[in-house]
């Protein structure tokens, strides 16, 4: 006859595994961009980009100020010509005179050495794309690159990059090496394919040139419009940097994410995945909308991951048949009355089942315990029970009293 094994008492002397719920960020060097620091354990920096023509000084100044006032800490502008580069001096001066000195990144495009050297005089950081900085005209008849051809172009890149590196180094300014999946140089495509590896090798080529000139104020980005490619490229970049003893901070973003709900979800899927891995020191959500709409998404991502506290955290159950009041309406009322109280966690829970347990980490709680009445909590302590009609008002009174 088969018998069940005799139960054994668990060995309590053996330590059980513990799971840390905090994100352990990759250690990176601090890179100063004006009065903002990227990396080095500093909070993740929020960026965006104005869409005004940089030649329009007044509009550009207004746009930069508008972004900065709502929390954009570094603002990027485009400098496609020498005229755009020179006018950055006037934009900077006008910002300082009428508002304050906002850290600015200049986006330099095809064959941009002269433009980059000019704009580096006026702003704190220059962004270059390795696939475009020394533009290689595609050859439709090419079938491969020989090592000699590969190295020859590499030397040309060094000659063209070195003056900019030296200028930024001597001024104590910064550079972003911004690789885009959609604009890899032809020789990288032939050598590594249209792959994350090609993106990483493209960045490393530029990093090595910078290091050979004793310049390390670098931020690296690996952007792609497809989230899996973007995530793979950043993970591989971080792995290679760590293997090589390089501690450069990473700028995260899903390029050309689109607009609306999907653009926000797509950006969040890529950026949040990497931030949860501990990767990323600065972020931009790239939406096909006005730049101001990017900033709330950035802060929501950082808040949700516990990396920055920039708003009230609301804990609310999804509502079900047990809910004893109009949860959606009450949450809206509570949010409108408390949204200015940055740093608080406030819970709105529909019933006692999900109440005190699910909201255990909240500072204050609003819980439907019995029909027609609301229980108000401070932390895990029930403070009082009030009629439902007075619930929101009494919650606000409790917070005010504290």
mmCIF file with all atom_site columns, N, CA and C in Angstrom, residues 28-76:
data_model
loop_
_atom_site.group_PDB
_atom_site.id
_atom_site.type_symbol
_atom_site.label_atom_id
_atom_site.label_alt_id
_atom_site.label_comp_id
_atom_site.label_asym_id
_atom_site.label_entity_id
_atom_site.label_seq_id
_atom_site.pdbx_PDB_ins_code
_atom_site.Cartn_x
_atom_site.Cartn_y
_atom_site.Cartn_z
_atom_site.occupancy
_atom_site.B_iso_or_equiv
_atom_site.pdbx_formal_charge
_atom_site.auth_seq_id
_atom_site.auth_comp_id
_atom_site.auth_asym_id
_atom_site.auth_atom_id
_atom_site.pdbx_PDB_model_num
ATOM 1   N N  . UNK A 1 28 ? 27.661 55.177 -13.222 1.00 0.00 ? 28 UNK A N  1
ATOM 2   C CA . UNK A 1 28 ? 28.188 55.917 -14.364 1.00 0.00 ? 28 UNK A CA 1
ATOM 3   C C  . UNK A 1 28 ? 28.925 57.162 -13.885 1.00 0.00 ? 28 UNK A C  1
ATOM 4   N N  . UNK A 1 29 ? 29.759 57.678 -14.756 1.00 0.00 ? 29 UNK A N  1
ATOM 5   C CA . UNK A 1 29 ? 30.486 58.899 -14.431 1.00 0.00 ? 29 UNK A CA 1
ATOM 6   C C  . UNK A 1 29 ? 29.536 60.093 -14.540 1.00 0.00 ? 29 UNK A C  1
ATOM 7   N N  . UNK A 1 30 ? 29.745 61.145 -13.749 1.00 0.00 ? 30 UNK A N  1
ATOM 8   C CA . UNK A 1 30 ? 28.937 62.359 -13.887 1.00 0.00 ? 30 UNK A CA 1
ATOM 9   C C  . UNK A 1 30 ? 29.398 63.184 -15.076 1.00 0.00 ? 30 UNK A C  1
ATOM 10  N N  . UNK A 1 31 ? 28.464 63.621 -15.884 1.00 0.00 ? 31 UNK A N  1
ATOM 11  C CA . UNK A 1 31 ? 28.764 64.485 -17.026 1.00 0.00 ? 31 UNK A CA 1
ATOM 12  C C  . UNK A 1 31 ? 27.972 65.779 -16.861 1.00 0.00 ? 31 UNK A C  1
ATOM 13  N N  . UNK A 1 32 ? 28.684 66.883 -16.717 1.00 0.00 ? 32 UNK A N  1
ATOM 14  C CA . UNK A 1 32 ? 28.042 68.182 -16.503 1.00 0.00 ? 32 UNK A CA 1
ATOM 15  C C  . UNK A 1 32 ? 27.566 68.768 -17.830 1.00 0.00 ? 32 UNK A C  1
ATOM 16  N N  . UNK A 1 33 ? 26.329 69.213 -17.832 1.00 0.00 ? 33 UNK A N  1
ATOM 17  C CA . UNK A 1 33 ? 25.760 69.948 -18.965 1.00 0.00 ? 33 UNK A CA 1
ATOM 18  C C  . UNK A 1 33 ? 25.209 71.248 -18.388 1.00 0.00 ? 33 UNK A C  1
ATOM 19  N N  . UNK A 1 34 ? 26.039 72.272 -18.393 1.00 0.00 ? 34 UNK A N  1
ATOM 20  C CA . UNK A 1 34 ? 25.649 73.498 -17.709 1.00 0.00 ? 34 UNK A CA 1
ATOM 21  C C  . UNK A 1 34 ? 25.496 73.227 -16.223 1.00 0.00 ? 34 UNK A C  1
ATOM 22  N N  . UNK A 1 35 ? 24.330 73.593 -15.659 1.00 0.00 ? 35 UNK A N  1
ATOM 23  C CA . UNK A 1 35 ? 24.102 73.391 -14.230 1.00 0.00 ? 35 UNK A CA 1
ATOM 24  C C  . UNK A 1 35 ? 23.391 72.079 -13.918 1.00 0.00 ? 35 UNK A C  1
ATOM 25  N N  . UNK A 1 36 ? 23.302 71.201 -14.903 1.00 0.00 ? 36 UNK A N  1
ATOM 26  C CA . UNK A 1 36 ? 22.668 69.891 -14.728 1.00 0.00 ? 36 UNK A CA 1
ATOM 27  C C  . UNK A 1 36 ? 23.739 68.805 -14.860 1.00 0.00 ? 36 UNK A C  1
ATOM 28  N N  . UNK A 1 37 ? 23.630 67.760 -14.040 1.00 0.00 ? 37 UNK A N  1
ATOM 29  C CA . UNK A 1 37 ? 24.556 66.639 -14.115 1.00 0.00 ? 37 UNK A CA 1
ATOM 30  C C  . UNK A 1 37 ? 23.821 65.381 -14.556 1.00 0.00 ? 37 UNK A C  1
ATOM 31  N N  . UNK A 1 38 ? 24.354 64.749 -15.601 1.00 0.00 ? 38 UNK A N  1
ATOM 32  C CA . UNK A 1 38 ? 23.831 63.473 -16.083 1.00 0.00 ? 38 UNK A CA 1
ATOM 33  C C  . UNK A 1 38 ? 24.726 62.367 -15.557 1.00 0.00 ? 38 UNK A C  1
ATOM 34  N N  . UNK A 1 39 ? 24.127 61.325 -14.961 1.00 0.00 ? 39 UNK A N  1
ATOM 35  C CA . UNK A 1 39 ? 24.914 60.204 -14.441 1.00 0.00 ? 39 UNK A CA 1
ATOM 36  C C  . UNK A 1 39 ? 25.463 60.489 -13.064 1.00 0.00 ? 39 UNK A C  1
ATOM 37  N N  . UNK A 1 40 ? 26.390 59.650 -12.630 1.00 0.00 ? 40 UNK A N  1
ATOM 38  C CA . UNK A 1 40 ? 27.017 59.845 -11.329 1.00 0.00 ? 40 UNK A CA 1
ATOM 39  C C  . UNK A 1 40 ? 26.080 59.669 -10.156 1.00 0.00 ? 40 UNK A C  1
ATOM 40  N N  . UNK A 1 41 ? 24.977 58.954 -10.357 1.00 0.00 ? 41 UNK A N  1
ATOM 41  C CA . UNK A 1 41 ? 24.017 58.763 -9.278  1.00 0.00 ? 41 UNK A CA 1
ATOM 42  C C  . UNK A 1 41 ? 23.013 59.883 -9.129  1.00 0.00 ? 41 UNK A C  1
ATOM 43  N N  . UNK A 1 42 ? 23.109 60.915 -9.949  1.00 0.00 ? 42 UNK A N  1
ATOM 44  C CA . UNK A 1 42 ? 22.142 62.011 -9.898  1.00 0.00 ? 42 UNK A CA 1
ATOM 45  C C  . UNK A 1 42 ? 20.798 61.530 -10.443 1.00 0.00 ? 42 UNK A C  1
ATOM 46  N N  . UNK A 1 43 ? 19.692 62.224 -10.096 1.00 0.00 ? 43 UNK A N  1
ATOM 47  C CA . UNK A 1 43 ? 18.380 61.818 -10.630 1.00 0.00 ? 43 UNK A CA 1
ATOM 48  C C  . UNK A 1 43 ? 18.371 61.777 -12.149 1.00 0.00 ? 43 UNK A C  1
ATOM 49  N N  . UNK A 1 44 ? 17.560 60.887 -12.698 1.00 0.00 ? 44 UNK A N  1
ATOM 50  C CA . UNK A 1 44 ? 17.428 60.771 -14.148 1.00 0.00 ? 44 UNK A CA 1
ATOM 51  C C  . UNK A 1 44 ? 16.932 62.103 -14.710 1.00 0.00 ? 44 UNK A C  1
ATOM 52  N N  . UNK A 1 45 ? 17.649 62.625 -15.702 1.00 0.00 ? 45 UNK A N  1
ATOM 53  C CA . UNK A 1 45 ? 17.379 63.958 -16.256 1.00 0.00 ? 45 UNK A CA 1
ATOM 54  C C  . UNK A 1 45 ? 16.361 63.866 -17.393 1.00 0.00 ? 45 UNK A C  1
ATOM 55  N N  . UNK A 1 46 ? 15.426 64.819 -17.411 1.00 0.00 ? 46 UNK A N  1
ATOM 56  C CA . UNK A 1 46 ? 14.382 64.863 -18.438 1.00 0.00 ? 46 UNK A CA 1
ATOM 57  C C  . UNK A 1 46 ? 14.775 65.843 -19.540 1.00 0.00 ? 46 UNK A C  1
ATOM 58  N N  . UNK A 1 47 ? 14.664 65.391 -20.790 1.00 0.00 ? 47 UNK A N  1
ATOM 59  C CA . UNK A 1 47 ? 15.000 66.233 -21.938 1.00 0.00 ? 47 UNK A CA 1
ATOM 60  C C  . UNK A 1 47 ? 13.842 66.282 -22.928 1.00 0.00 ? 47 UNK A C  1
ATOM 61  N N  . UNK A 1 48 ? 13.863 67.314 -23.772 1.00 0.00 ? 48 UNK A N  1
ATOM 62  C CA . UNK A 1 48 ? 12.970 67.391 -24.924 1.00 0.00 ? 48 UNK A CA 1
ATOM 63  C C  . UNK A 1 48 ? 13.650 68.258 -25.969 1.00 0.00 ? 48 UNK A C  1
ATOM 64  N N  . UNK A 1 49 ? 12.937 68.545 -27.065 1.00 0.00 ? 49 UNK A N  1
ATOM 65  C CA . UNK A 1 49 ? 13.526 69.295 -28.171 1.00 0.00 ? 49 UNK A CA 1
ATOM 66  C C  . UNK A 1 49 ? 12.505 70.256 -28.743 1.00 0.00 ? 49 UNK A C  1
ATOM 67  N N  . UNK A 1 50 ? 12.884 71.510 -28.926 1.00 0.00 ? 50 UNK A N  1
ATOM 68  C CA . UNK A 1 50 ? 11.956 72.462 -29.531 1.00 0.00 ? 50 UNK A CA 1
ATOM 69  C C  . UNK A 1 50 ? 11.822 72.148 -31.024 1.00 0.00 ? 50 UNK A C  1
ATOM 70  N N  . UNK A 1 51 ? 10.679 72.533 -31.608 1.00 0.00 ? 51 UNK A N  1
ATOM 71  C CA . UNK A 1 51 ? 10.507 72.315 -33.049 1.00 0.00 ? 51 UNK A CA 1
ATOM 72  C C  . UNK A 1 51 ? 10.477 73.614 -33.843 1.00 0.00 ? 51 UNK A C  1
ATOM 73  N N  . UNK A 1 52 ? 10.819 74.727 -33.191 1.00 0.00 ? 52 UNK A N  1
ATOM 74  C CA . UNK A 1 52 ? 10.939 75.993 -33.897 1.00 0.00 ? 52 UNK A CA 1
ATOM 75  C C  . UNK A 1 52 ? 12.222 76.031 -34.734 1.00 0.00 ? 52 UNK A C  1
ATOM 76  N N  . UNK A 1 53 ? 12.208 76.827 -35.787 1.00 0.00 ? 53 UNK A N  1
ATOM 77  C CA . UNK A 1 53 ? 13.424 77.078 -36.562 1.00 0.00 ? 53 UNK A CA 1
ATOM 78  C C  . UNK A 1 53 ? 14.358 77.908 -35.696 1.00 0.00 ? 53 UNK A C  1
ATOM 79  N N  . UNK A 1 54 ? 15.561 77.396 -35.456 1.00 0.00 ? 54 UNK A N  1
ATOM 80  C CA . UNK A 1 54 ? 16.507 78.054 -34.565 1.00 0.00 ? 54 UNK A CA 1
ATOM 81  C C  . UNK A 1 54 ? 16.877 79.460 -35.045 1.00 0.00 ? 54 UNK A C  1
ATOM 82  N N  . UNK A 1 55 ? 16.715 79.747 -36.329 1.00 0.00 ? 55 UNK A N  1
ATOM 83  C CA . UNK A 1 55 ? 16.999 81.098 -36.832 1.00 0.00 ? 55 UNK A CA 1
ATOM 84  C C  . UNK A 1 55 ? 16.026 82.128 -36.287 1.00 0.00 ? 55 UNK A C  1
ATOM 85  N N  . UNK A 1 56 ? 14.856 81.682 -35.844 1.00 0.00 ? 56 UNK A N  1
ATOM 86  C CA . UNK A 1 56 ? 13.861 82.573 -35.238 1.00 0.00 ? 56 UNK A CA 1
ATOM 87  C C  . UNK A 1 56 ? 14.181 82.681 -33.750 1.00 0.00 ? 56 UNK A C  1
ATOM 88  N N  . UNK A 1 57 ? 14.954 83.686 -33.406 1.00 0.00 ? 57 UNK A N  1
ATOM 89  C CA . UNK A 1 57 ? 15.484 83.810 -32.041 1.00 0.00 ? 57 UNK A CA 1
ATOM 90  C C  . UNK A 1 57 ? 14.370 83.937 -31.012 1.00 0.00 ? 57 UNK A C  1
ATOM 91  N N  . UNK A 1 58 ? 13.437 84.844 -31.233 1.00 0.00 ? 58 UNK A N  1
ATOM 92  C CA . UNK A 1 58 ? 12.379 85.071 -30.244 1.00 0.00 ? 58 UNK A CA 1
ATOM 93  C C  . UNK A 1 58 ? 11.533 83.824 -30.018 1.00 0.00 ? 58 UNK A C  1
ATOM 94  N N  . UNK A 1 59 ? 11.148 83.150 -31.096 1.00 0.00 ? 59 UNK A N  1
ATOM 95  C CA . UNK A 1 59 ? 10.328 81.944 -30.962 1.00 0.00 ? 59 UNK A CA 1
ATOM 96  C C  . UNK A 1 59 ? 11.109 80.832 -30.267 1.00 0.00 ? 59 UNK A C  1
ATOM 97  N N  . UNK A 1 60 ? 12.392 80.731 -30.575 1.00 0.00 ? 60 UNK A N  1
ATOM 98  C CA . UNK A 1 60 ? 13.217 79.696 -29.954 1.00 0.00 ? 60 UNK A CA 1
ATOM 99  C C  . UNK A 1 60 ? 13.384 79.942 -28.462 1.00 0.00 ? 60 UNK A C  1
ATOM 100 N N  . UNK A 1 61 ? 13.642 81.183 -28.099 1.00 0.00 ? 61 UNK A N  1
ATOM 101 C CA . UNK A 1 61 ? 13.778 81.529 -26.678 1.00 0.00 ? 61 UNK A CA 1
ATOM 102 C C  . UNK A 1 61 ? 12.486 81.227 -25.934 1.00 0.00 ? 61 UNK A C  1
ATOM 103 N N  . UNK A 1 62 ? 11.364 81.606 -26.508 1.00 0.00 ? 62 UNK A N  1
ATOM 104 C CA . UNK A 1 62 ? 10.064 81.343 -25.883 1.00 0.00 ? 62 UNK A CA 1
ATOM 105 C C  . UNK A 1 62 ? 9.819  79.853 -25.721 1.00 0.00 ? 62 UNK A C  1
ATOM 106 N N  . UNK A 1 63 ? 10.142 79.077 -26.759 1.00 0.00 ? 63 UNK A N  1
ATOM 107 C CA . UNK A 1 63 ? 9.924  77.633 -26.717 1.00 0.00 ? 63 UNK A CA 1
ATOM 108 C C  . UNK A 1 63 ? 10.818 76.960 -25.678 1.00 0.00 ? 63 UNK A C  1
ATOM 109 N N  . UNK A 1 64 ? 12.084 77.374 -25.608 1.00 0.00 ? 64 UNK A N  1
ATOM 110 C CA . UNK A 1 64 ? 13.010 76.811 -24.619 1.00 0.00 ? 64 UNK A CA 1
ATOM 111 C C  . UNK A 1 64 ? 12.526 77.125 -23.213 1.00 0.00 ? 64 UNK A C  1
ATOM 112 N N  . UNK A 1 65 ? 12.124 78.357 -23.004 1.00 0.00 ? 65 UNK A N  1
ATOM 113 C CA . UNK A 1 65 ? 11.638 78.753 -21.676 1.00 0.00 ? 65 UNK A CA 1
ATOM 114 C C  . UNK A 1 65 ? 10.378 77.982 -21.303 1.00 0.00 ? 65 UNK A C  1
ATOM 115 N N  . UNK A 1 66 ? 9.462  77.836 -22.254 1.00 0.00 ? 66 UNK A N  1
ATOM 116 C CA . UNK A 1 66 ? 8.208  77.134 -21.990 1.00 0.00 ? 66 UNK A CA 1
ATOM 117 C C  . UNK A 1 66 ? 8.474  75.689 -21.549 1.00 0.00 ? 66 UNK A C  1
ATOM 118 N N  . UNK A 1 67 ? 9.399  75.026 -22.219 1.00 0.00 ? 67 UNK A N  1
ATOM 119 C CA . UNK A 1 67 ? 9.746  73.652 -21.852 1.00 0.00 ? 67 UNK A CA 1
ATOM 120 C C  . UNK A 1 67 ? 10.410 73.594 -20.474 1.00 0.00 ? 67 UNK A C  1
ATOM 121 N N  . UNK A 1 68 ? 11.339 74.506 -20.256 1.00 0.00 ? 68 UNK A N  1
ATOM 122 C CA . UNK A 1 68 ? 12.078 74.501 -18.990 1.00 0.00 ? 68 UNK A CA 1
ATOM 123 C C  . UNK A 1 68 ? 11.154 74.764 -17.806 1.00 0.00 ? 68 UNK A C  1
ATOM 124 N N  . UNK A 1 69 ? 10.193 75.624 -17.987 1.00 0.00 ? 69 UNK A N  1
ATOM 125 C CA . UNK A 1 69 ? 9.280  75.970 -16.891 1.00 0.00 ? 69 UNK A CA 1
ATOM 126 C C  . UNK A 1 69 ? 8.408  74.796 -16.457 1.00 0.00 ? 69 UNK A C  1
ATOM 127 N N  . UNK A 1 70 ? 8.167  73.841 -17.338 1.00 0.00 ? 70 UNK A N  1
ATOM 128 C CA . UNK A 1 70 ? 7.336  72.700 -16.954 1.00 0.00 ? 70 UNK A CA 1
ATOM 129 C C  . UNK A 1 70 ? 8.165  71.463 -16.601 1.00 0.00 ? 70 UNK A C  1
ATOM 130 N N  . UNK A 1 71 ? 9.488  71.641 -16.468 1.00 0.00 ? 71 UNK A N  1
ATOM 131 C CA . UNK A 1 71 ? 10.306 70.557 -15.939 1.00 0.00 ? 71 UNK A CA 1
ATOM 132 C C  . UNK A 1 71 ? 11.315 69.941 -16.882 1.00 0.00 ? 71 UNK A C  1
ATOM 133 N N  . UNK A 1 72 ? 11.422 70.441 -18.107 1.00 0.00 ? 72 UNK A N  1
ATOM 134 C CA . UNK A 1 72 ? 12.442 69.940 -19.036 1.00 0.00 ? 72 UNK A CA 1
ATOM 135 C C  . UNK A 1 72 ? 13.788 70.522 -18.610 1.00 0.00 ? 72 UNK A C  1
ATOM 136 N N  . UNK A 1 73 ? 14.720 69.659 -18.234 1.00 0.00 ? 73 UNK A N  1
ATOM 137 C CA . UNK A 1 73 ? 15.957 70.133 -17.616 1.00 0.00 ? 73 UNK A CA 1
ATOM 138 C C  . UNK A 1 73 ? 17.067 70.438 -18.619 1.00 0.00 ? 73 UNK A C  1
ATOM 139 N N  . UNK A 1 74 ? 17.036 69.791 -19.776 1.00 0.00 ? 74 UNK A N  1
ATOM 140 C CA . UNK A 1 74 ? 17.966 70.072 -20.867 1.00 0.00 ? 74 UNK A CA 1
ATOM 141 C C  . UNK A 1 74 ? 17.149 70.153 -22.146 1.00 0.00 ? 74 UNK A C  1
ATOM 142 N N  . UNK A 1 75 ? 17.393 71.177 -22.956 1.00 0.00 ? 75 UNK A N  1
ATOM 143 C CA . UNK A 1 75 ? 16.602 71.384 -24.174 1.00 0.00 ? 75 UNK A CA 1
ATOM 144 C C  . UNK A 1 75 ? 17.508 71.234 -25.392 1.00 0.00 ? 75 UNK A C  1
ATOM 145 N N  . UNK A 1 76 ? 17.034 70.473 -26.381 1.00 0.00 ? 76 UNK A N  1
ATOM 146 C CA . UNK A 1 76 ? 17.800 70.263 -27.611 1.00 0.00 ? 76 UNK A CA 1
ATOM 147 C C  . UNK A 1 76 ? 17.251 71.149 -28.717 1.00 0.00 ? 76 UNK A C  1
#
